[in-house]
Tab-separated table of N, CA and C in Angstrom:
chain	number	residue	atom	x	y	z
T	1	MET	N	-16.342	10.729	27.588
T	1	MET	CA	-15.294	11.705	27.372
T	1	MET	C	-14.962	11.769	25.894
T	2	VAL	N	-14.800	12.946	25.368
T	2	VAL	CA	-14.518	13.163	23.959
T	2	VAL	C	-13.014	13.210	23.742
T	3	ASN	N	-12.547	12.493	22.727
T	3	ASN	CA	-11.144	12.499	22.356
T	3	ASN	C	-10.897	13.711	21.459
T	4	THR	N	-10.287	14.752	21.997
T	4	THR	CA	-10.099	15.995	21.241
T	4	THR	C	-9.004	15.884	20.193
T	5	LYS	N	-8.191	14.851	20.229
T	5	LYS	CA	-7.147	14.682	19.225
T	5	LYS	C	-7.736	14.380	17.848
T	6	SER	N	-8.901	13.747	17.800
T	6	SER	CA	-9.466	13.357	16.512
T	6	SER	C	-10.554	14.309	16.031
T	7	ILE	N	-10.772	15.416	16.731
T	7	ILE	CA	-11.815	16.354	16.340
T	7	ILE	C	-11.187	17.573	15.680
T	8	SER	N	-11.739	17.950	14.527
T	8	SER	CA	-11.282	19.146	13.822
T	8	SER	C	-12.408	20.162	13.824
T	9	GLN	N	-12.059	21.418	13.947
T	9	GLN	CA	-13.067	22.467	13.914
T	9	GLN	C	-13.414	22.774	12.470
T	10	TYR	N	-14.702	22.881	12.198
T	10	TYR	CA	-15.198	23.175	10.857
T	10	TYR	C	-15.368	24.677	10.710
T	11	GLU	N	-14.725	25.266	9.718
T	11	GLU	CA	-14.699	26.712	9.560
T	11	GLU	C	-15.789	27.262	8.654
T	12	GLY	N	-16.527	26.425	7.944
T	12	GLY	CA	-17.572	26.908	7.046
T	12	GLY	C	-17.278	26.550	5.611
T	13	VAL	N	-18.137	27.021	4.709
T	13	VAL	CA	-17.982	26.675	3.309
T	13	VAL	C	-18.051	27.913	2.430
T	14	ARG	N	-17.531	27.753	1.253
T	14	ARG	CA	-17.724	28.731	0.203
T	14	ARG	C	-17.895	27.931	-1.078
T	15	PHE	N	-18.709	28.430	-1.966
T	15	PHE	CA	-18.971	27.718	-3.207
T	15	PHE	C	-17.729	27.736	-4.073
T	16	GLU	N	-17.419	26.617	-4.654
T	16	GLU	CA	-16.262	26.504	-5.521
T	16	GLU	C	-16.681	25.764	-6.783
T	17	ARG	N	-16.370	26.322	-7.928
T	17	ARG	CA	-16.707	25.667	-9.194
T	17	ARG	C	-15.814	24.449	-9.397
T	18	GLY	N	-16.311	23.518	-10.199
T	18	GLY	CA	-15.491	22.369	-10.550
T	18	GLY	C	-15.722	21.148	-9.684
T	19	ASN	N	-16.738	21.182	-8.835
T	19	ASN	CA	-17.060	19.999	-8.043
T	19	ASN	C	-17.986	19.093	-8.835
T	20	CYS	N	-18.035	17.837	-8.462
T	20	CYS	CA	-19.041	16.928	-8.985
T	20	CYS	C	-19.381	15.925	-7.890
T	21	GLY	N	-20.542	15.344	-8.001
T	21	GLY	CA	-20.962	14.318	-7.064
T	21	GLY	C	-20.850	12.958	-7.722
T	22	VAL	N	-20.561	11.953	-6.931
T	22	VAL	CA	-20.599	10.565	-7.394
T	22	VAL	C	-21.327	9.782	-6.317
T	23	SER	N	-22.447	9.174	-6.718
T	23	SER	CA	-23.187	8.376	-5.744
T	23	SER	C	-22.873	6.912	-5.950
T	24	ILE	N	-22.645	6.240	-4.835
T	24	ILE	CA	-22.490	4.793	-4.868
T	24	ILE	C	-23.911	4.237	-4.822
T	25	MET	N	-24.327	3.641	-5.922
T	25	MET	CA	-25.707	3.178	-6.064
T	25	MET	C	-25.974	2.057	-5.067
T	26	ARG	N	-27.012	1.959	-4.543
T	26	ARG	CA	-28.319	2.500	-4.456
T	26	ARG	C	-28.424	3.487	-3.320
T	27	SER	N	-27.818	3.190	-2.195
T	27	SER	CA	-28.029	4.061	-1.033
T	27	SER	C	-27.473	5.466	-1.231
T	28	GLY	N	-26.399	5.610	-1.965
T	28	GLY	CA	-25.826	6.927	-2.208
T	28	GLY	C	-26.753	7.839	-2.985
T	29	GLU	N	-27.654	7.237	-3.766
T	29	GLU	CA	-28.603	8.041	-4.537
T	29	GLU	C	-29.563	8.807	-3.638
T	30	ALA	N	-29.741	8.355	-2.413
T	30	ALA	CA	-30.606	9.063	-1.467
T	30	ALA	C	-30.044	10.438	-1.121
T	31	MET	N	-28.767	10.653	-1.340
T	31	MET	CA	-28.128	11.914	-1.012
T	31	MET	C	-28.079	12.878	-2.202
T	32	GLU	N	-28.425	12.404	-3.385
T	32	GLU	CA	-28.316	13.231	-4.594
T	32	GLU	C	-29.216	14.463	-4.561
T	33	GLN	N	-30.459	14.293	-4.136
T	33	GLN	CA	-31.382	15.433	-4.160
T	33	GLN	C	-30.896	16.558	-3.244
T	34	GLY	N	-30.379	16.206	-2.082
T	34	GLY	CA	-29.837	17.229	-1.183
T	34	GLY	C	-28.666	17.963	-1.810
T	35	LEU	N	-27.809	17.242	-2.514
T	35	LEU	CA	-26.689	17.880	-3.196
T	35	LEU	C	-27.196	18.792	-4.310
T	36	ARG	N	-28.168	18.324	-5.074
T	36	ARG	CA	-28.736	19.153	-6.154
T	36	ARG	C	-29.454	20.384	-5.599
T	37	ASP	N	-30.081	20.259	-4.419
T	37	ASP	CA	-30.735	21.408	-3.801
T	37	ASP	C	-29.713	22.494	-3.450
T	38	CYS	N	-28.520	22.076	-3.061
T	38	CYS	CA	-27.455	23.036	-2.714
T	38	CYS	C	-26.724	23.552	-3.945
T	39	CYS	N	-26.499	22.686	-4.885
T	39	CYS	CA	-25.710	23.008	-6.082
T	39	CYS	C	-26.504	22.553	-7.301
T	40	ARG	N	-27.359	23.411	-7.789
T	40	ARG	CA	-28.346	23.035	-8.814
T	40	ARG	C	-27.762	22.443	-10.086
T	41	SER	N	-26.653	22.939	-10.550
T	41	SER	CA	-26.120	22.476	-11.835
T	41	SER	C	-24.953	21.496	-11.692
T	42	ILE	N	-24.785	20.926	-10.518
T	42	ILE	CA	-23.654	20.021	-10.303
T	42	ILE	C	-23.820	18.754	-11.140
T	43	ARG	N	-22.736	18.280	-11.673
T	43	ARG	CA	-22.743	17.021	-12.420
T	43	ARG	C	-22.651	15.877	-11.427
T	44	ILE	N	-23.357	14.792	-11.744
T	44	ILE	CA	-23.361	13.638	-10.844
T	44	ILE	C	-23.042	12.377	-11.630
T	45	GLY	N	-22.052	11.639	-11.138
T	45	GLY	CA	-21.700	10.349	-11.701
T	45	GLY	C	-22.269	9.239	-10.832
T	46	LYS	N	-22.194	8.026	-11.331
T	46	LYS	CA	-22.740	6.867	-10.623
T	46	LYS	C	-21.734	5.730	-10.650
T	47	ILE	N	-21.758	4.968	-9.581
T	47	ILE	CA	-20.945	3.760	-9.532
T	47	ILE	C	-21.729	2.691	-8.781
T	48	LEU	N	-21.795	1.501	-9.359
T	48	LEU	CA	-22.501	0.381	-8.738
T	48	LEU	C	-21.476	-0.643	-8.295
T	49	ILE	N	-21.450	-0.895	-7.006
T	49	ILE	CA	-20.519	-1.853	-6.421
T	49	ILE	C	-21.325	-2.807	-5.552
T	50	GLN	N	-21.116	-4.080	-5.757
T	50	GLN	CA	-21.768	-5.098	-4.934
T	50	GLN	C	-20.675	-5.894	-4.223
T	51	SER	N	-20.945	-6.251	-2.973
T	51	SER	CA	-20.003	-7.068	-2.213
T	51	SER	C	-20.463	-8.512	-2.214
T	52	ASP	N	-19.528	-9.407	-2.427
T	52	ASP	CA	-19.820	-10.828	-2.332
T	52	ASP	C	-20.150	-11.149	-0.882
T	53	GLU	N	-21.269	-11.800	-0.640
T	53	GLU	CA	-21.718	-12.045	0.734
T	53	GLU	C	-20.809	-12.995	1.501
T	54	GLU	N	-20.114	-13.877	0.800
T	54	GLU	CA	-19.222	-14.822	1.480
T	54	GLU	C	-17.835	-14.230	1.727
T	55	THR	N	-17.242	-13.632	0.691
T	55	THR	CA	-15.870	-13.131	0.812
T	55	THR	C	-15.803	-11.665	1.220
T	56	LEU	N	-16.934	-10.938	1.110
T	56	LEU	CA	-17.019	-9.494	1.366
T	56	LEU	C	-16.158	-8.673	0.409
T	57	LYS	N	-15.689	-9.308	-0.689
T	57	LYS	CA	-14.909	-8.592	-1.690
T	57	LYS	C	-15.842	-7.752	-2.550
T	58	ALA	N	-15.495	-6.491	-2.728
T	58	ALA	CA	-16.306	-5.561	-3.510
T	58	ALA	C	-15.967	-5.693	-4.987
T	59	LYS	N	-17.015	-5.666	-5.825
T	59	LYS	CA	-16.835	-5.765	-7.276
T	59	LYS	C	-17.616	-4.645	-7.956
T	60	VAL	N	-16.962	-3.974	-8.897
T	60	VAL	CA	-17.591	-2.888	-9.638
T	60	VAL	C	-18.366	-3.477	-10.808
T	61	TYR	N	-19.651	-3.096	-10.914
T	61	TYR	CA	-20.498	-3.545	-12.008
T	61	TYR	C	-20.765	-2.438	-13.015
T	62	TYR	N	-20.700	-1.190	-12.585
T	62	TYR	CA	-21.036	-0.075	-13.467
T	62	TYR	C	-20.364	1.184	-12.929
T	63	ALA	N	-19.850	2.008	-13.829
T	63	ALA	CA	-19.294	3.306	-13.443
T	63	ALA	C	-19.470	4.276	-14.603
T	64	LYS	N	-20.066	5.406	-14.333
T	64	LYS	CA	-20.274	6.458	-15.344
T	64	LYS	C	-19.989	7.793	-14.670
T	65	PHE	N	-19.003	8.514	-15.183
T	65	PHE	CA	-18.564	9.765	-14.587
T	65	PHE	C	-18.543	10.872	-15.637
T	66	PRO	N	-18.554	12.143	-15.188
T	66	PRO	CA	-18.326	13.234	-16.139
T	66	PRO	C	-16.966	13.026	-16.816
T	67	PRO	N	-16.858	13.337	-18.113
T	67	PRO	CA	-15.605	13.053	-18.830
T	67	PRO	C	-14.379	13.754	-18.258
T	68	ASP	N	-14.565	14.894	-17.608
T	68	ASP	CA	-13.429	15.641	-17.055
T	68	ASP	C	-13.307	15.456	-15.547
T	69	ILE	N	-13.707	14.313	-15.037
T	69	ILE	CA	-13.726	14.090	-13.584
T	69	ILE	C	-12.335	14.236	-12.970
T	70	TYR	N	-11.301	13.933	-13.721
T	70	TYR	CA	-9.935	14.028	-13.210
T	70	TYR	C	-9.552	15.462	-12.833
T	71	ARG	N	-10.302	16.462	-13.348
T	71	ARG	CA	-10.026	17.864	-13.024
T	71	ARG	C	-10.908	18.388	-11.897
T	72	ARG	N	-11.794	17.576	-11.375
T	72	ARG	CA	-12.796	18.036	-10.416
T	72	ARG	C	-12.518	17.518	-9.009
T	73	LYS	N	-13.115	18.193	-8.035
T	73	LYS	CA	-13.197	17.649	-6.680
T	73	LYS	C	-14.452	16.800	-6.648
T	74	VAL	N	-14.362	15.639	-6.041
T	74	VAL	CA	-15.454	14.669	-6.069
T	74	VAL	C	-16.073	14.539	-4.687
T	75	LEU	N	-17.385	14.747	-4.623
T	75	LEU	CA	-18.149	14.490	-3.405
T	75	LEU	C	-18.732	13.086	-3.550
T	76	LEU	N	-18.104	12.132	-2.888
T	76	LEU	CA	-18.497	10.721	-2.983
T	76	LEU	C	-19.577	10.459	-1.943
T	77	MET	N	-20.772	10.064	-2.398
T	77	MET	CA	-21.927	9.935	-1.514
T	77	MET	C	-22.201	8.466	-1.184
T	78	TYR	N	-22.136	8.167	0.119
T	78	TYR	CA	-22.402	6.815	0.606
T	78	TYR	C	-22.849	6.956	2.061
T	79	PRO	N	-24.145	6.855	2.345
T	79	PRO	CA	-24.661	7.239	3.664
T	79	PRO	C	-24.223	6.373	4.837
T	80	ILE	N	-24.054	5.079	4.644
T	80	ILE	CA	-23.712	4.199	5.760
T	80	ILE	C	-22.376	3.525	5.479
T	81	LEU	N	-21.352	3.939	6.196
T	81	LEU	CA	-20.011	3.378	6.041
T	81	LEU	C	-19.817	2.327	7.121
T	82	SER	N	-19.754	1.077	6.712
T	82	SER	CA	-19.625	-0.014	7.681
T	82	SER	C	-18.210	-0.588	7.653
T	83	SER	N	-17.914	-1.478	6.715
T	83	SER	CA	-16.582	-2.085	6.651
T	83	SER	C	-15.577	-1.211	5.906
T	84	GLY	N	-16.073	-0.398	4.987
T	84	GLY	CA	-15.188	0.442	4.182
T	84	GLY	C	-14.804	-0.181	2.855
T	85	ASN	N	-15.102	-1.475	2.657
T	85	ASN	CA	-14.702	-2.171	1.427
T	85	ASN	C	-15.276	-1.519	0.173
T	86	THR	N	-16.553	-1.151	0.211
T	86	THR	CA	-17.198	-0.557	-0.962
T	86	THR	C	-16.572	0.792	-1.302
T	87	VAL	N	-16.336	1.601	-0.301
T	87	VAL	CA	-15.757	2.925	-0.551
T	87	VAL	C	-14.319	2.797	-1.048
T	88	VAL	N	-13.549	1.890	-0.488
T	88	VAL	CA	-12.170	1.685	-0.961
T	88	VAL	C	-12.183	1.320	-2.442
T	89	GLU	N	-13.101	0.442	-2.833
T	89	GLU	CA	-13.190	0.054	-4.254
T	89	GLU	C	-13.626	1.236	-5.110
T	90	ALA	N	-14.568	2.039	-4.624
T	90	ALA	CA	-15.012	3.224	-5.368
T	90	ALA	C	-13.863	4.212	-5.551
T	91	VAL	N	-13.073	4.414	-4.521
T	91	VAL	CA	-11.931	5.333	-4.623
T	91	VAL	C	-10.902	4.782	-5.609
T	92	ARG	N	-10.717	3.478	-5.626
T	92	ARG	CA	-9.802	2.883	-6.620
T	92	ARG	C	-10.260	3.186	-8.042
T	93	VAL	N	-11.557	3.050	-8.288
T	93	VAL	CA	-12.094	3.330	-9.612
T	93	VAL	C	-11.906	4.810	-9.954
T	94	LEU	N	-12.161	5.688	-8.997
T	94	LEU	CA	-11.975	7.123	-9.238
T	94	LEU	C	-10.509	7.450	-9.534
T	95	THR	N	-9.593	6.849	-8.795
T	95	THR	CA	-8.175	7.108	-9.056
T	95	THR	C	-7.756	6.528	-10.408
T	96	ASP	N	-8.371	5.409	-10.819
T	96	ASP	CA	-8.106	4.865	-12.153
T	96	ASP	C	-8.559	5.836	-13.247
T	97	HIS	N	-9.518	6.707	-12.919
T	97	HIS	CA	-9.993	7.725	-13.858
T	97	HIS	C	-9.255	9.058	-13.670
T	98	GLY	N	-8.158	9.038	-12.929
T	98	GLY	CA	-7.299	10.213	-12.803
T	98	GLY	C	-7.609	11.143	-11.649
T	99	VAL	N	-8.567	10.800	-10.791
T	99	VAL	CA	-8.900	11.654	-9.649
T	99	VAL	C	-7.871	11.435	-8.548
T	100	GLN	N	-7.329	12.527	-8.028
T	100	GLN	CA	-6.386	12.433	-6.915
T	100	GLN	C	-7.159	12.150	-5.622
T	101	PRO	N	-6.692	11.237	-4.761
T	101	PRO	CA	-7.395	10.979	-3.496
T	101	PRO	C	-7.614	12.240	-2.656
T	102	SER	N	-6.705	13.199	-2.754
T	102	SER	CA	-6.867	14.443	-1.988
T	102	SER	C	-8.025	15.292	-2.516
T	103	HIS	N	-8.558	14.963	-3.695
T	103	HIS	CA	-9.695	15.672	-4.276
T	103	HIS	C	-11.003	14.933	-4.057
T	104	ILE	N	-10.994	13.895	-3.213
T	104	ILE	CA	-12.192	13.124	-2.925
T	104	ILE	C	-12.645	13.415	-1.501
T	105	ILE	N	-13.919	13.773	-1.365
T	105	ILE	CA	-14.531	14.002	-0.061
T	105	ILE	C	-15.665	12.993	0.083
T	106	LEU	N	-15.534	12.081	1.008
T	106	LEU	CA	-16.587	11.100	1.263
T	106	LEU	C	-17.633	11.734	2.159
T	107	LEU	N	-18.889	11.736	1.704
T	107	LEU	CA	-20.007	12.244	2.487
T	107	LEU	C	-20.794	11.047	3.003
T	108	SER	N	-20.878	10.897	4.327
T	108	SER	CA	-21.646	9.800	4.898
T	108	SER	C	-22.426	10.294	6.102
T	109	LEU	N	-23.486	9.586	6.415
T	109	LEU	CA	-24.287	9.943	7.583
T	109	LEU	C	-23.783	9.227	8.830
T	110	PHE	N	-23.479	7.940	8.697
T	110	PHE	CA	-22.995	7.128	9.817
T	110	PHE	C	-21.747	6.379	9.381
T	111	SER	N	-20.777	6.314	10.266
T	111	SER	CA	-19.532	5.603	9.977
T	111	SER	C	-19.126	4.783	11.180
T	112	THR	N	-18.523	3.648	10.902
T	112	THR	CA	-17.919	2.870	11.983
T	112	THR	C	-16.445	3.247	12.058
T	113	PRO	N	-15.836	3.154	13.233
T	113	PRO	CA	-14.398	3.441	13.326
T	113	PRO	C	-13.584	2.510	12.421
T	114	HIS	N	-13.991	1.245	12.345
T	114	HIS	CA	-13.285	0.278	11.499
T	114	HIS	C	-13.343	0.688	10.028
T	115	GLY	N	-14.527	1.096	9.557
T	115	GLY	CA	-14.675	1.500	8.162
T	115	GLY	C	-13.841	2.719	7.823
T	116	ALA	N	-13.899	3.732	8.673
T	116	ALA	CA	-13.114	4.948	8.436
T	116	ALA	C	-11.620	4.637	8.445
T	117	LYS	N	-11.199	3.796	9.381
T	117	LYS	CA	-9.780	3.440	9.483
T	117	LYS	C	-9.307	2.683	8.235
T	118	SER	N	-10.140	1.760	7.729
T	118	SER	CA	-9.728	0.990	6.552
T	118	SER	C	-9.574	1.887	5.326
T	119	ILE	N	-10.406	2.907	5.217
T	119	ILE	CA	-10.289	3.841	4.085
T	119	ILE	C	-9.033	4.694	4.227
T	120	ILE	N	-8.813	5.240	5.421
T	120	ILE	CA	-7.649	6.109	5.644
T	120	ILE	C	-6.339	5.341	5.506
T	121	GLU	N	-6.329	4.059	5.912
T	121	GLU	CA	-5.112	3.261	5.741
T	121	GLU	C	-4.769	3.084	4.267
T	122	GLU	N	-5.794	2.888	3.441
T	122	GLU	CA	-5.580	2.678	2.007
T	122	GLU	C	-5.340	3.998	1.265
T	123	PHE	N	-6.082	5.043	1.655
T	123	PHE	CA	-6.002	6.353	0.994
T	123	PHE	C	-5.907	7.450	2.051
T	124	PRO	N	-4.722	7.716	2.584
T	124	PRO	CA	-4.582	8.678	3.684
T	124	PRO	C	-4.942	10.118	3.325
T	125	ASP	N	-4.998	10.457	2.035
T	125	ASP	CA	-5.289	11.838	1.633
T	125	ASP	C	-6.771	12.129	1.438
T	126	ILE	N	-7.622	11.128	1.573
T	126	ILE	CA	-9.061	11.333	1.379
T	126	ILE	C	-9.636	12.061	2.603
T	127	THR	N	-10.693	12.837	2.372
T	127	THR	CA	-11.403	13.511	3.457
T	127	THR	C	-12.714	12.782	3.690
T	128	ILE	N	-13.023	12.504	4.958
T	128	ILE	CA	-14.282	11.844	5.316
T	128	ILE	C	-15.100	12.811	6.153
T	129	LEU	N	-16.313	13.121	5.680
T	129	LEU	CA	-17.255	13.937	6.442
T	129	LEU	C	-18.417	13.042	6.839
T	130	THR	N	-18.669	12.943	8.131
T	130	THR	CA	-19.744	12.098	8.622
T	130	THR	C	-20.431	12.796	9.786
T	131	THR	N	-21.679	12.420	10.061
T	131	THR	CA	-22.398	13.022	11.176
T	131	THR	C	-22.209	12.250	12.458
T	132	GLU	N	-21.884	10.968	12.348
T	132	GLU	CA	-21.757	10.150	13.547
T	132	GLU	C	-20.789	8.999	13.316
T	133	VAL	N	-19.967	8.730	14.307
T	133	VAL	CA	-19.085	7.568	14.293
T	133	VAL	C	-19.516	6.677	15.449
T	134	HIS	N	-19.871	5.453	15.126
T	134	HIS	CA	-20.355	4.508	16.135
T	134	HIS	C	-19.953	3.106	15.706
T	135	SER	N	-19.710	2.238	16.679
T	135	SER	CA	-19.247	0.885	16.361
T	135	SER	C	-20.312	0.040	15.668
T	136	VAL	N	-21.591	0.403	15.819
T	136	VAL	CA	-22.674	-0.335	15.164
T	136	VAL	C	-23.364	0.609	14.186
T	137	SER	N	-23.379	0.221	12.914
T	137	SER	CA	-24.018	1.079	11.912
T	137	SER	C	-25.426	0.583	11.620
T	138	PRO	N	-26.318	1.503	11.249
T	138	PRO	CA	-27.668	1.091	10.851
T	138	PRO	C	-27.587	0.218	9.597
T	139	ILE	N	-28.480	-0.734	9.477
T	139	ILE	CA	-28.458	-1.604	8.303
T	139	ILE	C	-29.647	-1.306	7.400
T	140	HIS	N	-29.496	-1.668	6.162
T	140	HIS	CA	-30.565	-1.582	5.163
T	140	HIS	C	-31.069	-0.156	4.959
T	141	PHE	N	-30.176	0.815	4.960
T	141	PHE	CA	-30.559	2.212	4.753
T	141	PHE	C	-31.274	2.391	3.417
T	142	GLY	N	-30.681	1.866	2.345
T	142	GLY	CA	-31.258	2.042	1.014
T	142	GLY	C	-32.655	1.464	0.901
T	143	GLN	N	-32.857	0.262	1.460
T	143	GLN	CA	-34.185	-0.359	1.386
T	143	GLN	C	-35.211	0.477	2.133
T	144	LYS	N	-34.858	0.985	3.286
T	144	LYS	CA	-35.801	1.796	4.065
T	144	LYS	C	-36.081	3.123	3.373
T	145	TYR	N	-35.036	3.758	2.833
T	145	TYR	CA	-35.227	5.054	2.174
T	145	TYR	C	-36.115	4.916	0.942
T	146	PHE	N	-35.850	3.886	0.122
T	146	PHE	CA	-36.600	3.709	-1.115
T	146	PHE	C	-37.880	2.904	-0.927
T	147	GLY	N	-38.172	2.432	0.310
T	147	GLY	CA	-39.401	1.704	0.589
T	147	GLY	C	-39.434	0.316	-0.005
T	148	THR	N	-38.260	-0.311	-0.116
T	148	THR	CA	-38.227	-1.649	-0.697
T	148	THR	C	-37.823	-2.715	0.318
T	149	ASP	N	-37.946	-2.396	1.633
T	149	ASP	CA	-37.544	-3.379	2.652
T	149	ASP	C	-38.639	-4.376	2.923
């Protein structure tokens, strides 16, 4: 049975200037080409976040964004949303650069309910677009996509 309270109807899209993409390296980079195919001249920033395997605390190692990112809507690319820790840290970095959470759209392929909930609890104004919500997320997406598994 489908819970209709959590489903929103999608009305379509129209092109809007002033967007930019930010990929969470490495797996998020798999989504860059699709974004460039749709929006040829879009600017893309990068952020590298690694989680400590013992504490699961996310740490930012690198971040490079368009200089005017605070004026743009950000399409944050991260294909597999599991715990949400990495995305929460990425959103913190974006907000530190002046981006409003309401201007961030997380693009993911698979999400866990726990991951989505942890992001919304921390940043209730963020938008999450995903193709599937399931309690078990696929693992090692980046390694399989880039052929390094």
